[in-house]
Coordinates of N, CA and C in Angstrom, one line a residue:
Chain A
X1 N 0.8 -1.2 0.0 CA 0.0 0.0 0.0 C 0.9 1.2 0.0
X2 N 0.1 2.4 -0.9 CA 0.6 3.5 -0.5 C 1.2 4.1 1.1
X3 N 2.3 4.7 1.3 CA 2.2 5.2 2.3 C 1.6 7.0 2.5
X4 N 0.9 7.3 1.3 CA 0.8 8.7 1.2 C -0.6 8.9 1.0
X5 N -0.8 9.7 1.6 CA -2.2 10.1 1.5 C -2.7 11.6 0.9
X6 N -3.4 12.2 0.1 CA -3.7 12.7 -0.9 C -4.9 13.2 -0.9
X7 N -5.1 15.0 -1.0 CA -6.5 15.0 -1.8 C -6.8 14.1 -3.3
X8 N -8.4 13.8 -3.8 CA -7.9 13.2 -4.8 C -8.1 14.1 -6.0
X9 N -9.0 15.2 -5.5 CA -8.7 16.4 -6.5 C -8.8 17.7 -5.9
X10 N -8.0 18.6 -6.9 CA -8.0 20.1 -6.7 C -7.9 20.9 -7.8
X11 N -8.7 22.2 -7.4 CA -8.8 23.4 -8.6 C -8.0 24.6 -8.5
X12 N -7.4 25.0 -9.3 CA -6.2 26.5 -9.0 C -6.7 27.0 -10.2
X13 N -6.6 29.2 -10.3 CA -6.6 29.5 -11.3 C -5.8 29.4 -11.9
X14 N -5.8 29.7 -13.4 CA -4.3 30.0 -14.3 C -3.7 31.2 -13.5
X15 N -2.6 30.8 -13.1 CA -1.6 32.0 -12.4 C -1.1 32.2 -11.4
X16 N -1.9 31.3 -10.7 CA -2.0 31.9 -9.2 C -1.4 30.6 -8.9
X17 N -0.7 30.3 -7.8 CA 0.0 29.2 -7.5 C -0.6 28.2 -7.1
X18 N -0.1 26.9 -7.4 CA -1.0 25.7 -6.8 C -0.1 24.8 -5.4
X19 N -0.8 24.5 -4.4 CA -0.1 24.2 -3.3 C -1.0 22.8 -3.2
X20 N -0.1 21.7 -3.6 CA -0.5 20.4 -3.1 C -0.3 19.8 -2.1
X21 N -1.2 19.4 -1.2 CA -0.7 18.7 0.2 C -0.5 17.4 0.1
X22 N 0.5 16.4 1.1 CA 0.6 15.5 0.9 C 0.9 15.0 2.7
X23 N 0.4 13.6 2.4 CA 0.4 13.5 4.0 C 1.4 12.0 4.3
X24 N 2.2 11.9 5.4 CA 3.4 10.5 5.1 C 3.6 10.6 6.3
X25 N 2.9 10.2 7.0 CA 3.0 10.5 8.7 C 3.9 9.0 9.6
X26 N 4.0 8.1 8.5 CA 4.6 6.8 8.7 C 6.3 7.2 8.1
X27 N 6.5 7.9 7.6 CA 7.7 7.9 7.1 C 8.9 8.0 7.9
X28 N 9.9 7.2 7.9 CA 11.2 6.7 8.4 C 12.1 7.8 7.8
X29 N 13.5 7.7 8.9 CA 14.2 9.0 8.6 C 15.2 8.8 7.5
X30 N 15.1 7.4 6.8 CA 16.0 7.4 5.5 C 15.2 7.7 4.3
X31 N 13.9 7.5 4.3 CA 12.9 7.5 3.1 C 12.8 9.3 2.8
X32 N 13.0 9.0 1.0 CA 12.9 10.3 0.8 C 11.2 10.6 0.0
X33 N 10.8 11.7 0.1 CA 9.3 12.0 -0.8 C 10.0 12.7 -2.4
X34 N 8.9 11.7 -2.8 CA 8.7 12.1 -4.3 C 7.6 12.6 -5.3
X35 N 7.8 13.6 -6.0 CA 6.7 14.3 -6.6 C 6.9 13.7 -8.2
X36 N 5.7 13.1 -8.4 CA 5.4 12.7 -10.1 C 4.3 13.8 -10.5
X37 N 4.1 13.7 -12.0 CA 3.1 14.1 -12.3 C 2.7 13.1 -13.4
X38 N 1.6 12.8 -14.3 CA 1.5 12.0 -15.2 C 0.0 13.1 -16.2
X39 N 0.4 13.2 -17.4 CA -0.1 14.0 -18.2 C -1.0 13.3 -18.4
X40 N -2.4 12.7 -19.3 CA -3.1 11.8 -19.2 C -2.6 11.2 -20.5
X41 N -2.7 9.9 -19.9 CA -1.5 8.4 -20.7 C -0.1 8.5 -21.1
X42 N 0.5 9.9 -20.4 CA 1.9 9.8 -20.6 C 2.2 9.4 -19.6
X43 N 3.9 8.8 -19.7 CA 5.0 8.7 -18.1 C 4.7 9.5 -17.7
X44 N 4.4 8.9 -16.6 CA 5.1 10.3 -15.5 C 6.3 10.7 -15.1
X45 N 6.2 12.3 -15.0 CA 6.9 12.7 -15.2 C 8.0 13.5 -14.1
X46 N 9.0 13.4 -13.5 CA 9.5 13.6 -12.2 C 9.5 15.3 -11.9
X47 N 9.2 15.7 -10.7 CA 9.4 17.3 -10.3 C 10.1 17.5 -9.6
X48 N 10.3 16.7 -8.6 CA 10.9 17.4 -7.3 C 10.9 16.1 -6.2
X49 N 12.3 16.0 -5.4 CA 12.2 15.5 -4.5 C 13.1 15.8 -3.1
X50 N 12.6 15.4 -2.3 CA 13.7 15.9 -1.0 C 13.8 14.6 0.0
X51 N 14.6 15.2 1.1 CA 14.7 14.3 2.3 C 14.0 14.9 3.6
X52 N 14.9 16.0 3.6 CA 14.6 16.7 5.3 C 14.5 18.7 5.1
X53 N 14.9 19.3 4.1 CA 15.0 20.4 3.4 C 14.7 20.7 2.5
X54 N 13.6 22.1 2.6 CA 13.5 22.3 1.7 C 14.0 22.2 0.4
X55 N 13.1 22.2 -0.8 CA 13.6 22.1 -2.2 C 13.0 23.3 -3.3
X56 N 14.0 23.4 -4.6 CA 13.5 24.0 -5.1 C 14.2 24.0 -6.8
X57 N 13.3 23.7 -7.5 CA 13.6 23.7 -8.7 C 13.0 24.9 -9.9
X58 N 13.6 24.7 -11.1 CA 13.3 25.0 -12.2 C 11.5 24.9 -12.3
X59 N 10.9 23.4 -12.0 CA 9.4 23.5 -12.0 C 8.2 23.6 -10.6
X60 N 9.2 23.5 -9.6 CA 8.3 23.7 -8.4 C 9.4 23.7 -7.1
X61 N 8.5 24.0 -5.8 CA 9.2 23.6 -4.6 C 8.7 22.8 -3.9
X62 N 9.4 21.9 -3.0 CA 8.8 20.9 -2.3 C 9.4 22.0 -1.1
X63 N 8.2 22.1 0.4 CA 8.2 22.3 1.4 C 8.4 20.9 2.5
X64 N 8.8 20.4 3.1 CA 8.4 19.1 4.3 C 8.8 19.8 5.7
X65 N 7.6 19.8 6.4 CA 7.1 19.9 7.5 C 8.6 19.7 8.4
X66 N 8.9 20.3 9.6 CA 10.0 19.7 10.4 C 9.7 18.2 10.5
X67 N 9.0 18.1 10.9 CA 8.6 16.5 11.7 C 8.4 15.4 10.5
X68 N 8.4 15.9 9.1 CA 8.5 15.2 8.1 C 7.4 14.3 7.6
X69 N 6.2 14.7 8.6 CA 4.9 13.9 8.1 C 4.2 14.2 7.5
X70 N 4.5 15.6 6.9 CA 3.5 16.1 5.5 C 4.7 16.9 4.8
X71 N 4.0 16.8 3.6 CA 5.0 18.2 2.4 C 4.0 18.7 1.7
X72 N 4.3 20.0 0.8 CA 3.2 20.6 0.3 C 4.3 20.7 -1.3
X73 N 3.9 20.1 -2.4 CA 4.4 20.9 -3.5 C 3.9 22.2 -3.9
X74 N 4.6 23.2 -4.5 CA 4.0 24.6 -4.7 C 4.5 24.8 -6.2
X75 N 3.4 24.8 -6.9 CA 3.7 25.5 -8.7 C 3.6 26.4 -8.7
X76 N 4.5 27.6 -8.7 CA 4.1 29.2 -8.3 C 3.2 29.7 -9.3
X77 N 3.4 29.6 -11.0 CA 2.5 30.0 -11.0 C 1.9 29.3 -12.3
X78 N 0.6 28.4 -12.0 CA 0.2 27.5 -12.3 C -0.7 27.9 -14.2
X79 N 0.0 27.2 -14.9 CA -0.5 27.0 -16.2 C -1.6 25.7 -16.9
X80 N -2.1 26.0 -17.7 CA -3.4 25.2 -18.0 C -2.3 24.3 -18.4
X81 N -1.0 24.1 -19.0 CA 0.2 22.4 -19.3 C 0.1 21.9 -17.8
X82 N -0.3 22.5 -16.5 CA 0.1 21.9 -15.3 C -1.4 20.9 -14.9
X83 N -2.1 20.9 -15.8 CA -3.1 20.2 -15.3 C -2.7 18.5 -15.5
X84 N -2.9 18.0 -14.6 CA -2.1 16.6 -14.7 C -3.0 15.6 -13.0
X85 N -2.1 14.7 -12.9 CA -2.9 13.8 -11.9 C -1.1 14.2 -11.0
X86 N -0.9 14.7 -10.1 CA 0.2 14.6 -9.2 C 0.6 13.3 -7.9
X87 N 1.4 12.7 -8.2 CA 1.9 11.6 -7.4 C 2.3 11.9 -6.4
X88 N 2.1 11.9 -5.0 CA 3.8 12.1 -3.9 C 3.4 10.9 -3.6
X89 N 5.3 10.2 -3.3 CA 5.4 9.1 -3.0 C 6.6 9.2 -1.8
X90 N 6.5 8.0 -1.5 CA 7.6 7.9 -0.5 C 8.6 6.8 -0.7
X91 N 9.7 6.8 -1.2 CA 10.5 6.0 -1.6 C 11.4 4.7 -0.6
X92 N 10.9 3.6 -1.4 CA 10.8 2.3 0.4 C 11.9 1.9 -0.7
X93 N 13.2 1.3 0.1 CA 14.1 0.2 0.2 C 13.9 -0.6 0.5
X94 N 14.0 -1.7 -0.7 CA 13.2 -3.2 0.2 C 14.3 -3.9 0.0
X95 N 14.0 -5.2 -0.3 CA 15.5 -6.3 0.0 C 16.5 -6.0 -1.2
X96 N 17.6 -6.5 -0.9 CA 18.5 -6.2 -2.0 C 18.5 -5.2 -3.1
X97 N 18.3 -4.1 -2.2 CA 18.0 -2.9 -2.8 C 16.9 -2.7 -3.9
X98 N 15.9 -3.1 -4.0 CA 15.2 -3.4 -4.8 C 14.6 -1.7 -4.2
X99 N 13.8 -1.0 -5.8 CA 13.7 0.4 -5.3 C 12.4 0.7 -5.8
X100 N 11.7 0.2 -5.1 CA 10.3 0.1 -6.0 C 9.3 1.4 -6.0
X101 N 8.8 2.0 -6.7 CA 8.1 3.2 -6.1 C 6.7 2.6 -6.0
X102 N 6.3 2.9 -5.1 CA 4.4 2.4 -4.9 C 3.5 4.1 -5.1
X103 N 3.4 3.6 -6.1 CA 2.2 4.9 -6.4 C 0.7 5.0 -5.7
X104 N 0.2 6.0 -5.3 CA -1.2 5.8 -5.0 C -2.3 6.2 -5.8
X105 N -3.0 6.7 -5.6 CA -4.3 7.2 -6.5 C -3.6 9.0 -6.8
X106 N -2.8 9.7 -6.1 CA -2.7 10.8 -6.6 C -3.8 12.1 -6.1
X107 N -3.7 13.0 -6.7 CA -4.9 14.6 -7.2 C -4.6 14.7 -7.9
X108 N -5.8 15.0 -8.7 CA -6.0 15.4 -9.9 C -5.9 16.8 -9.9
X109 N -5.5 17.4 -10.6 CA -5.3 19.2 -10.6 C -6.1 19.3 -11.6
X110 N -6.7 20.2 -11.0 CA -7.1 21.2 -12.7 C -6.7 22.8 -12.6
X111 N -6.4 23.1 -13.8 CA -6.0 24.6 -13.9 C -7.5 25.3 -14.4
X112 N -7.8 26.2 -14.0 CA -8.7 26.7 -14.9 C -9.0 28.4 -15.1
X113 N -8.9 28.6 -16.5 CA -8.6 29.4 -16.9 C -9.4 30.8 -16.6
Chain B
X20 N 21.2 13.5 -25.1 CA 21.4 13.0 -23.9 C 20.1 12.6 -24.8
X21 N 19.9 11.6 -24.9 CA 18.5 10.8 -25.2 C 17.6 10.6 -23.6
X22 N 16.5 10.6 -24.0 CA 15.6 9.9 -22.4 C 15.4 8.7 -23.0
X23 N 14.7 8.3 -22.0 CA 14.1 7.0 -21.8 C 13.0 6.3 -22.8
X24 N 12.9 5.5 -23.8 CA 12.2 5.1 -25.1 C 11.5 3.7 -24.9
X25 N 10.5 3.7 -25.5 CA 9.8 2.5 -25.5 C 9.1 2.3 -26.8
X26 N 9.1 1.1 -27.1 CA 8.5 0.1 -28.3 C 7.7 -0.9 -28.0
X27 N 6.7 -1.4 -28.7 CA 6.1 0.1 -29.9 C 5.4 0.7 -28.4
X28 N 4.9 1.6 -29.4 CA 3.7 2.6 -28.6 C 2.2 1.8 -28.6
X29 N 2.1 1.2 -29.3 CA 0.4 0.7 -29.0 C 0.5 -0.8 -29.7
X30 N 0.0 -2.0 -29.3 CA 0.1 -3.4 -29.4 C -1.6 -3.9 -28.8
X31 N -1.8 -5.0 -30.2 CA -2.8 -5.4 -29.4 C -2.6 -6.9 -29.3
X32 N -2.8 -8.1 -28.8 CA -3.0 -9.4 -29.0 C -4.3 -10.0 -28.7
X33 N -4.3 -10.7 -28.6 CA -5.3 -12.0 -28.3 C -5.1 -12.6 -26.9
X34 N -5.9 -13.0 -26.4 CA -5.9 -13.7 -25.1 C -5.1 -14.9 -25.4
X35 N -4.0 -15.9 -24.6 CA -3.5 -16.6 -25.1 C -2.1 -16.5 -25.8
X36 N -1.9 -14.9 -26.1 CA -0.7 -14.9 -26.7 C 0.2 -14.4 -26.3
X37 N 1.2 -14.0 -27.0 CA 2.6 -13.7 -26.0 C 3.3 -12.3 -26.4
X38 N 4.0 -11.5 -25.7 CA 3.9 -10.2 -26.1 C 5.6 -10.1 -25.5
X39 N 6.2 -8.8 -26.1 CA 7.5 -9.0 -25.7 C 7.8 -6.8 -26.0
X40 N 7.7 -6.4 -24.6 CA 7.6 -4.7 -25.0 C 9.2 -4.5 -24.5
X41 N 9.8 -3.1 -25.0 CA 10.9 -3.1 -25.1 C 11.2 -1.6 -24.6
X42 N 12.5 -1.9 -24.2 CA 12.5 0.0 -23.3 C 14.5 0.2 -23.5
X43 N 14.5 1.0 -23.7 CA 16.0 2.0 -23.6 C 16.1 2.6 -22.8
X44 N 17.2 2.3 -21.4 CA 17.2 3.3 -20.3 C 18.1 4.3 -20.6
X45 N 17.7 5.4 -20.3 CA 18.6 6.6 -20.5 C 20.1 6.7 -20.7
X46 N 20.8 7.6 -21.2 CA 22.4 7.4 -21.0 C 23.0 7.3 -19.9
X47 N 23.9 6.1 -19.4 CA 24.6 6.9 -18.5 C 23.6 5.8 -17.3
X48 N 22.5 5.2 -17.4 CA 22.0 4.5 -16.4 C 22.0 2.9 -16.4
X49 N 22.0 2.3 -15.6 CA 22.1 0.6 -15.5 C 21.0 0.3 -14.7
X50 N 19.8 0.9 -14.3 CA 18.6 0.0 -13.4 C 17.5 0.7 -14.5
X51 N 16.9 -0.4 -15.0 CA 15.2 0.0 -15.7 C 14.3 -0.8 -14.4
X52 N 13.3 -0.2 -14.3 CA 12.0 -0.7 -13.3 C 11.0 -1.0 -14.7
X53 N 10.1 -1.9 -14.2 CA 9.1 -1.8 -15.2 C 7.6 -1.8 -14.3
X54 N 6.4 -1.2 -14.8 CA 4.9 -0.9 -14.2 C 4.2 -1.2 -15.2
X55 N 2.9 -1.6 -14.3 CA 1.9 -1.8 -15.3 C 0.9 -0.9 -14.6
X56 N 0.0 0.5 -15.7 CA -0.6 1.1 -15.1 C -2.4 0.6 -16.0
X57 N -3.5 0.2 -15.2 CA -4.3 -0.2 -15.9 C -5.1 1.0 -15.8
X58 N -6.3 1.3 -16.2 CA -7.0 2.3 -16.9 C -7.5 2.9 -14.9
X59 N -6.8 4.3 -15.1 CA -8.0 5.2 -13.7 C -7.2 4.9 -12.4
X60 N -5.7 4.1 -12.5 CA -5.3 3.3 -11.5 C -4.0 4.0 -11.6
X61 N -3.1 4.3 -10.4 CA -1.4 4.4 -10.4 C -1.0 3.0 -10.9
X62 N 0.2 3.7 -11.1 CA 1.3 2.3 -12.0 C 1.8 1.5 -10.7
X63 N 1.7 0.0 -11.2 CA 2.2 -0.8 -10.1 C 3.5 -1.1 -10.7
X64 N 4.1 -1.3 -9.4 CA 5.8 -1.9 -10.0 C 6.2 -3.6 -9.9
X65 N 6.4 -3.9 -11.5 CA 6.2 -5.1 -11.6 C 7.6 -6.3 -11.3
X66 N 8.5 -5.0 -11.8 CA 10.4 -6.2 -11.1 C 11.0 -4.8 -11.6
X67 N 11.9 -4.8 -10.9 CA 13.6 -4.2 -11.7 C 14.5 -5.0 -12.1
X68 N 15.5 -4.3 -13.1 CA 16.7 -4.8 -13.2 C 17.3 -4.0 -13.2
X69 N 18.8 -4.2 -12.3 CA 20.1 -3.7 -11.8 C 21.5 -4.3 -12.8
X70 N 22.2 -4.2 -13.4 CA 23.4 -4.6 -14.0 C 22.9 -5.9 -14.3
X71 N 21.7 -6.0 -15.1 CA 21.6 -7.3 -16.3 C 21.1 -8.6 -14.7
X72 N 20.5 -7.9 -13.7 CA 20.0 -9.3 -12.7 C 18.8 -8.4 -12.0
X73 N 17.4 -9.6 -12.2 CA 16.3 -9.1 -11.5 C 16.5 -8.6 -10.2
X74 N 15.9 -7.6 -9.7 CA 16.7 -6.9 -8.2 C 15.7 -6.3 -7.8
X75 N 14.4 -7.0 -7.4 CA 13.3 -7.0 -7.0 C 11.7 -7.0 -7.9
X76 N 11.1 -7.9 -7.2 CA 9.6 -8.2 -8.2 C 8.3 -8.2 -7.6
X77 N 7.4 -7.4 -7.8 CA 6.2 -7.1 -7.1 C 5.4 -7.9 -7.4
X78 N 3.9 -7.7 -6.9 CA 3.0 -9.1 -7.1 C 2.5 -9.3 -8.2
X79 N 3.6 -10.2 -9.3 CA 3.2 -10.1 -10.5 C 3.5 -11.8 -10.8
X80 N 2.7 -12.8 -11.3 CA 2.7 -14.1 -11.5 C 4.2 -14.4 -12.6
X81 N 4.6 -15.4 -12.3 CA 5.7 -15.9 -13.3 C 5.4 -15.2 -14.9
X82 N 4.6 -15.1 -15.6 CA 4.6 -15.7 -17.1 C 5.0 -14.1 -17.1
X83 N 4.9 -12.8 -16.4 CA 5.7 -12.1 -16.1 C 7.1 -11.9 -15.9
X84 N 7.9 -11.9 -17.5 CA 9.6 -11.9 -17.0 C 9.9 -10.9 -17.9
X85 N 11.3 -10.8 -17.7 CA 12.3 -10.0 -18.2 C 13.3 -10.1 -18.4
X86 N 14.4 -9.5 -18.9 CA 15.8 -9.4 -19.6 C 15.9 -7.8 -19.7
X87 N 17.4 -8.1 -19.1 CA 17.9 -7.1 -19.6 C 19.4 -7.2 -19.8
X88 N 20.1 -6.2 -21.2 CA 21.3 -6.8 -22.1 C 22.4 -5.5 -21.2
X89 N 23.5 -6.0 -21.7 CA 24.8 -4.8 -21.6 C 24.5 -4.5 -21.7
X90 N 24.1 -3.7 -22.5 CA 23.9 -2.1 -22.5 C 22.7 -1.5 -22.2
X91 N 22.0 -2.1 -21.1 CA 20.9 -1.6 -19.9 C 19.4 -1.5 -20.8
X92 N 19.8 -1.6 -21.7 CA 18.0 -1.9 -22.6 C 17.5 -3.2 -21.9
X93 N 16.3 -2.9 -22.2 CA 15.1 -4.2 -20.9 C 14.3 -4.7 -22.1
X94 N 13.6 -6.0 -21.8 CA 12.7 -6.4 -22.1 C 12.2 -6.8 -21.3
X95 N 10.1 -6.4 -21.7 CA 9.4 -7.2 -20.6 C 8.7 -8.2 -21.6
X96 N 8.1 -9.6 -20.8 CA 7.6 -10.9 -21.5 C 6.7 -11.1 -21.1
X97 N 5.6 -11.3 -21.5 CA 4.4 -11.7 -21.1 C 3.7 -12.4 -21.8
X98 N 3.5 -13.9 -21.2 CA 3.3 -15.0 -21.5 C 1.4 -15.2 -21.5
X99 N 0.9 -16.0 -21.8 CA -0.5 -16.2 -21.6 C -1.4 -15.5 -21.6
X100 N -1.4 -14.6 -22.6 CA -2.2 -12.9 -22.1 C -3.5 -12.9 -21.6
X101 N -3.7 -12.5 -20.8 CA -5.3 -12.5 -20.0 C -5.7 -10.9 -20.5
X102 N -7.3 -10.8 -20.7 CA -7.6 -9.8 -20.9 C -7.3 -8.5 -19.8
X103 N -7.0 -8.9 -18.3 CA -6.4 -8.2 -17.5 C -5.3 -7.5 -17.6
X104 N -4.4 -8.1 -18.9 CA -3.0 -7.6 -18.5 C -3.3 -6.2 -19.8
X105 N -4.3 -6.1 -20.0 CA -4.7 -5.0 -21.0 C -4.5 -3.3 -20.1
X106 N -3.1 -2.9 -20.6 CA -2.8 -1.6 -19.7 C -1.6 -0.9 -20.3
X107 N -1.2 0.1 -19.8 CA -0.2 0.7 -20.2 C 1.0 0.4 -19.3
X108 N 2.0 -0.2 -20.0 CA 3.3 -0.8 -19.5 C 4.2 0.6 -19.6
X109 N 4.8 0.6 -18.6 CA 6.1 1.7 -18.6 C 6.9 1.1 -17.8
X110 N 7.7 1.9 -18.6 CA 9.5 1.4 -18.3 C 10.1 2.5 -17.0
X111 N 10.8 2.7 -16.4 CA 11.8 3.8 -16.2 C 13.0 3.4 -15.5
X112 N 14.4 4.1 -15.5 CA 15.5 4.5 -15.9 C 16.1 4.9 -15.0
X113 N 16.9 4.5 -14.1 CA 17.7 5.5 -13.1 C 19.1 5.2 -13.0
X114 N 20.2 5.8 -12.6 CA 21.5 5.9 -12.4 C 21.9 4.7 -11.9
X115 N 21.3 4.5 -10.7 CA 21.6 3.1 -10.2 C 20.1 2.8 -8.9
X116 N 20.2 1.8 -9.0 CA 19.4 1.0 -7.8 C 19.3 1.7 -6.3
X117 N 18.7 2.9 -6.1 CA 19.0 3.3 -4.8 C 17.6 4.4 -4.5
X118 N 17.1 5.0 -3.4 CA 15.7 5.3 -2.9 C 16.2 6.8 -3.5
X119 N 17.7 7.0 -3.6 CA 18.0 8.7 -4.0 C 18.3 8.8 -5.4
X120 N 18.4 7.6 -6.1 CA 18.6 7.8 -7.8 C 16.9 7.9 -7.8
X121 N 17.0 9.1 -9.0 CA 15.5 9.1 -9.4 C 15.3 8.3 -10.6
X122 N 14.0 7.8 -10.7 CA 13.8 7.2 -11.9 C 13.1 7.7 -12.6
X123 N 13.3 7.8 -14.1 CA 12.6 8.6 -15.3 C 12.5 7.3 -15.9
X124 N 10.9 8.2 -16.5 CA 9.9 7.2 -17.2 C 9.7 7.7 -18.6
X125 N 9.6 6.2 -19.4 CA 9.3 6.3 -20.9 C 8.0 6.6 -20.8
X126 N 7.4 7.1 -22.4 CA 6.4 7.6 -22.9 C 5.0 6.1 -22.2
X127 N 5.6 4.8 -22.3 CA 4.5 4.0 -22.3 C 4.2 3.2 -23.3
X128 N 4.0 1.9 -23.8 CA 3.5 0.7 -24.5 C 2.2 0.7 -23.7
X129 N 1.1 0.6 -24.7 CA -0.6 0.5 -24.5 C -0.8 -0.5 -25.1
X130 N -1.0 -2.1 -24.1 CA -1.3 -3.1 -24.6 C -2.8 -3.2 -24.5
X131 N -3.3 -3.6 -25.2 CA -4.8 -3.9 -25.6 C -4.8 -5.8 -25.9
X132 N -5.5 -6.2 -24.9 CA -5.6 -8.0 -25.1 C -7.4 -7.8 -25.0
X133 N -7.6 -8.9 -26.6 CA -9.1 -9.1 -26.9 C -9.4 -10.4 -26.7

């Protein structure tokens, strides 16, 4: 099972920034969070990931809480291409390094214009 | 820098038959994962491969296998096609085997079994 828990959708205008919550309240202190997005029937596609500090890229920032049991991705400023299904995951090490990501159901974003 | 490629893009078979989808891991990487994402559902993760040896496999029956050559290209196999295994197969690509290499994902194979 997912370890992440997720609105399963949300609405942002065009422009205005979109702030996704994500919730990992089981999360261990080597496990890092990961942000997908998946376009409809493309890969998905990677954004952003962290450990314990903040992050910040070219397409978003990842926030995580001190206590590391939620993070919020933030699209500053949200485009009708950002409408997609967004993933956070939590990246589990299982035997012999096997690195598997368990996806969950996601939010659905919508941008609307 | 090429990304991550997959063959073909759309396949259909028959129940009963055997299918064989194909992926190119990025430059520069040695672990392909492979998922099967079925219609409204996240992608499940079905095995990896690490340096040409399976290196973990999720709850996916035998007739589910794979290969992968020197030069880090994967195949996946799938034996006995059930109308179930009708889904979008993706590949993805990371540096090496570890929770901090990220993995990047090909476009997707859309298998359709009738």
């Amino acid at each position: 099972d997912a370890k992440t828990t997720q609105p399963p959708s949300m609405d942002c205008a065009e422009g205005r920034a979109a702030n996704l919550p994500c919730n990992h309240s089981t999360i261990s202190g080597n496990e890092y969070v990961y942000w997908y997005r998946q376009i409809h029937s493309q890969g998905p596609q990677y954004i952003i990931h962290g450990l314990k500090n903040n992050e910040t890229n070219e397409m978003a920032s990842l926030i995580i809480t001190e206590d590391r049991k939620s993070s919020t991705l933030i699209l500053p400023h949200a485009t009708l291409r950002d409408t997609a299904v967004y993933y956070c995951i939590v990246r589990v090490a299982g035997v012999n390094r096997d690195d598997k990501i368990i996806f969950g159901k996601g939010t659905r974003l919508h941008i609307l214009p | 820098e090429t990304g991550v490629t997959q063959s073909p893009t759309h396949l259909i078979k028959t129940r009963g038959q055997q299918v064989t989808l194909r992926c190119s891991s990025q430059s520069g990487h040695n672990t392909v994962s492979w998922y099967q994402q079925a219609l409204g559902q996240g992608p499940q993760f079905i095995f990896q491969y690490y340096r040409e040896e399976e290196n973990g496999r999720g709850n996916f029956p035998p007739r589910f296998s794979g290969l992968q050559f020197p030069n880090y290209s994967s195949e996946l196999n799938v034996n006995a096609l059930e109308l179930d295994d009708s889904a979008l197969y993706l590949c993805a690509s990371s540096a090496s085997a570890g929770v901090a290499d990220t993995q990047y994902f090909g476009p997707g194979t859309r298998l359709t079994v009738l």
